[in-house]
Amino acid sequence: MRKYSSPLREAHTQDTRERILDAVGVALQETPDGNMSIDAVARIASVERRTVFRHFTSKEALLDAFWEWINARLTDKTLPESLEELLWAPRQTFTRFDREEALIRASLHTSSGREMRLRMVPKRREAFHQALLEVTRGLEDNEARRVEAIAHLLYSASAWETLRDYGGLSGEEAGETVEWALRLLVETIARQKNDGDAPEITDRREK
């Protein structure tokens, strides 16, 4: 028997999913020193608790979906796929962080936000490892790990927050600073490896 597909029903389902994901962001900001609850998400989204679980099978699945959803609003690439992308992405991403300041800070300083970030660490590490291969190729393992760790530190929400709060920079300025620091790192490593010049990288800055 052919399953009936209703465009109206599908639109309603998508709308409910969007409301739930948006509610996660509000809930994170409402519980700065606590643990976001499914009940809070349901209340904010004006849906039943069981409706949340109908769309997301667990709290972990909900946080994973929220992470992808919010990142799609903040950056064209959730994770860098090349050295070029790693270098030009901070300016764009940090500029957009300014528009979602309360949410980004909540993701840094709440237990649920930390849980959400830590769940993405393995994927993030692998993405940075691949993006930096042309820089770290030929380095000792401990040196390559340090380079990757510095890149993680620089291109992070924590760096955005520190550069804003302690450096007095806007998100765009913070992104430019991180791009400059990453490029300097790449060029320094290239010289130390006696390659003469840094790897060729197209400068794709936003106008």
Coordinates of C-alpha atoms in Angstrom, one line a residue:
M1 CA 0.0 0.0 0.0
R2 CA 1.4 3.4 -1.0
K3 CA 2.1 5.7 1.9
Y4 CA 0.3 9.0 1.7
S5 CA 2.5 12.1 1.9
S6 CA 0.9 15.4 2.9
P7 CA 2.8 18.6 2.1
L8 CA 0.9 20.3 4.9
R9 CA 1.7 17.6 7.4
E10 CA 5.4 17.7 6.4
A11 CA 5.5 21.5 6.7
H12 CA 3.9 21.2 10.2
T13 CA 6.5 18.6 11.2
Q14 CA 9.3 20.7 10.0
D15 CA 7.9 23.8 11.8
T16 CA 7.6 21.8 15.0
R17 CA 11.2 20.6 14.7
E18 CA 12.4 24.2 14.1
R19 CA 10.6 25.4 17.2
I20 CA 12.1 22.6 19.3
L21 CA 15.6 23.4 18.1
D22 CA 15.1 27.1 18.7
A23 CA 13.8 26.3 22.2
V24 CA 17.1 24.5 23.0
G25 CA 18.9 27.8 22.4
V26 CA 16.5 29.6 24.7
A27 CA 16.8 26.9 27.4
L28 CA 20.6 27.0 27.3
Q29 CA 20.4 30.8 28.1
E30 CA 17.8 30.3 30.8
T31 CA 19.9 27.9 32.8
P32 CA 23.4 29.5 32.9
D33 CA 24.6 27.3 35.8
G34 CA 22.3 24.3 35.4
N35 CA 21.5 21.4 33.1
M36 CA 19.1 22.0 30.3
S37 CA 16.1 19.8 30.6
I38 CA 13.8 18.3 28.0
D39 CA 10.8 19.6 30.1
A40 CA 12.2 23.2 29.7
V41 CA 12.6 22.7 25.9
A42 CA 9.1 21.4 25.6
R43 CA 7.7 24.3 27.6
I44 CA 9.5 26.9 25.6
A45 CA 8.5 25.3 22.3
S46 CA 4.9 24.9 23.5
V47 CA 4.8 21.2 22.8
E48 CA 4.4 18.1 24.9
R49 CA 7.5 16.3 26.2
R50 CA 6.6 13.3 24.1
T51 CA 6.6 15.5 21.0
V52 CA 10.2 16.4 21.6
F53 CA 11.1 12.7 21.8
R54 CA 9.1 12.0 18.7
H55 CA 11.5 14.2 16.8
F56 CA 14.6 13.4 18.7
T57 CA 15.1 10.0 20.3
S58 CA 17.3 11.2 23.2
K59 CA 18.7 14.3 24.8
E60 CA 22.0 13.5 23.1
A61 CA 20.3 13.3 19.7
L62 CA 18.6 16.7 20.4
L63 CA 21.9 18.3 21.3
D64 CA 23.6 16.9 18.2
A65 CA 20.8 18.2 16.0
F66 CA 20.9 21.6 17.7
W67 CA 24.7 21.8 17.2
E68 CA 24.3 21.2 13.5
W69 CA 21.4 23.5 13.2
I70 CA 23.0 26.5 15.0
N71 CA 26.3 26.0 13.1
A72 CA 24.5 26.1 9.8
R73 CA 23.3 29.6 10.8
L74 CA 26.8 30.7 11.9
T75 CA 29.1 29.4 9.2
D76 CA 29.1 28.1 5.7
K77 CA 31.3 25.2 6.8
T78 CA 30.7 23.6 10.2
L79 CA 34.2 22.0 10.0
P80 CA 37.0 23.0 7.7
E81 CA 37.7 20.6 4.9
S82 CA 41.0 22.3 3.7
L83 CA 43.7 24.6 5.0
E84 CA 42.2 27.4 2.9
E85 CA 38.8 27.0 4.6
L86 CA 40.4 26.9 8.1
L87 CA 42.2 30.2 7.4
W88 CA 39.3 32.3 6.0
A89 CA 36.5 30.9 8.1
P90 CA 37.2 32.6 11.5
R91 CA 36.3 36.1 10.2
Q92 CA 33.0 35.0 8.9
T93 CA 32.2 32.8 11.8
F94 CA 33.2 35.2 14.6
T95 CA 31.3 38.0 12.9
R96 CA 28.2 35.9 13.1
F97 CA 29.0 34.9 16.7
D98 CA 28.4 38.6 17.6
R99 CA 24.8 38.2 16.4
E100 CA 24.2 35.2 18.6
E101 CA 26.3 36.4 21.6
A102 CA 24.1 35.2 24.4
L103 CA 23.7 31.8 22.8
I104 CA 27.4 31.4 22.1
R105 CA 28.3 32.3 25.7
A106 CA 25.7 29.9 27.0
S107 CA 27.2 27.1 24.9
L108 CA 30.5 27.9 26.6
H109 CA 29.4 28.2 30.2
T110 CA 26.6 25.8 30.8
S111 CA 26.9 22.1 31.5
S112 CA 24.6 21.2 28.6
G113 CA 26.5 23.5 26.3
R114 CA 29.8 21.9 27.3
E115 CA 28.3 18.4 26.9
M116 CA 27.2 19.4 23.4
R117 CA 30.6 20.7 22.5
L118 CA 32.5 17.7 23.9
R119 CA 30.4 15.3 21.9
M120 CA 31.7 16.9 18.7
V121 CA 35.4 16.8 19.7
P122 CA 36.3 13.6 17.8
K123 CA 34.9 15.0 14.5
R124 CA 36.5 18.4 15.1
R125 CA 39.9 16.8 15.8
E126 CA 39.8 14.7 12.6
A127 CA 38.7 17.7 10.5
F128 CA 41.5 19.9 11.8
H129 CA 44.0 17.1 11.4
Q130 CA 43.0 16.6 7.7
A131 CA 42.9 20.4 7.0
L132 CA 46.4 20.9 8.4
L133 CA 48.1 17.9 6.8
E134 CA 50.0 20.0 4.2
V135 CA 51.4 22.1 7.1
T136 CA 52.2 19.2 9.5
R137 CA 53.6 16.8 6.9
G138 CA 57.2 16.0 7.8
L139 CA 56.9 17.2 11.4
E140 CA 57.5 15.0 14.4
D141 CA 54.2 13.6 15.9
N142 CA 54.4 15.8 19.0
E143 CA 55.1 18.9 16.9
A144 CA 52.1 18.1 14.6
R145 CA 49.9 17.6 17.6
R146 CA 50.9 21.0 19.0
V147 CA 50.2 22.7 15.7
E148 CA 46.7 21.1 15.6
A149 CA 46.1 22.1 19.2
I150 CA 47.0 25.7 18.6
A151 CA 44.7 25.8 15.5
H152 CA 41.9 24.4 17.7
L153 CA 42.5 27.1 20.3
L154 CA 42.6 30.0 17.8
Y155 CA 39.5 29.0 15.8
S156 CA 37.1 28.5 18.7
A157 CA 34.3 30.2 20.5
S158 CA 36.6 30.5 23.5
A159 CA 39.0 32.6 21.4
W160 CA 36.2 34.7 20.1
E161 CA 35.1 35.4 23.7
T162 CA 38.6 36.2 25.0
L163 CA 39.4 38.5 22.1
R164 CA 36.1 40.4 22.7
D165 CA 36.3 40.6 26.4
Y166 CA 40.0 41.1 27.0
G167 CA 41.1 42.4 23.7
G168 CA 38.2 44.7 23.1
L169 CA 37.7 43.5 19.6
S170 CA 34.5 43.0 17.6
G171 CA 33.8 39.6 16.2
E172 CA 35.0 40.6 12.7
E173 CA 38.2 42.0 14.2
A174 CA 38.7 38.9 16.3
G175 CA 38.3 36.8 13.2
E176 CA 40.8 38.9 11.3
T177 CA 43.2 38.5 14.2
V178 CA 42.8 34.7 14.2
E179 CA 43.3 34.5 10.5
W180 CA 46.5 36.6 10.8
A181 CA 47.8 34.3 13.6
L182 CA 47.0 31.1 11.7
R183 CA 48.7 32.4 8.5
L184 CA 51.7 33.4 10.6
L185 CA 51.8 30.0 12.1
V186 CA 51.7 28.3 8.6
E187 CA 54.4 30.6 7.2
T188 CA 56.7 30.1 10.3
I189 CA 56.4 26.3 10.0
A190 CA 57.1 26.4 6.3
R191 CA 60.3 28.4 6.9
Q192 CA 61.4 26.1 9.7
K193 CA 61.0 23.1 7.3
N194 CA 63.3 25.0 4.8
D195 CA 60.5 25.0 2.2
G196 CA 61.0 28.7 1.6
D197 CA 57.4 29.7 1.2
A198 CA 54.2 28.7 3.0
P199 CA 51.8 26.4 1.2
E200 CA 49.9 28.3 -1.5
I201 CA 46.6 29.5 -0.1
T202 CA 43.9 31.5 -1.9
D203 CA 42.8 34.5 0.2
R204 CA 39.0 34.3 0.2
R205 CA 38.2 37.1 2.6
E206 CA 34.6 38.4 2.6
K207 CA 34.3 41.8 1.1

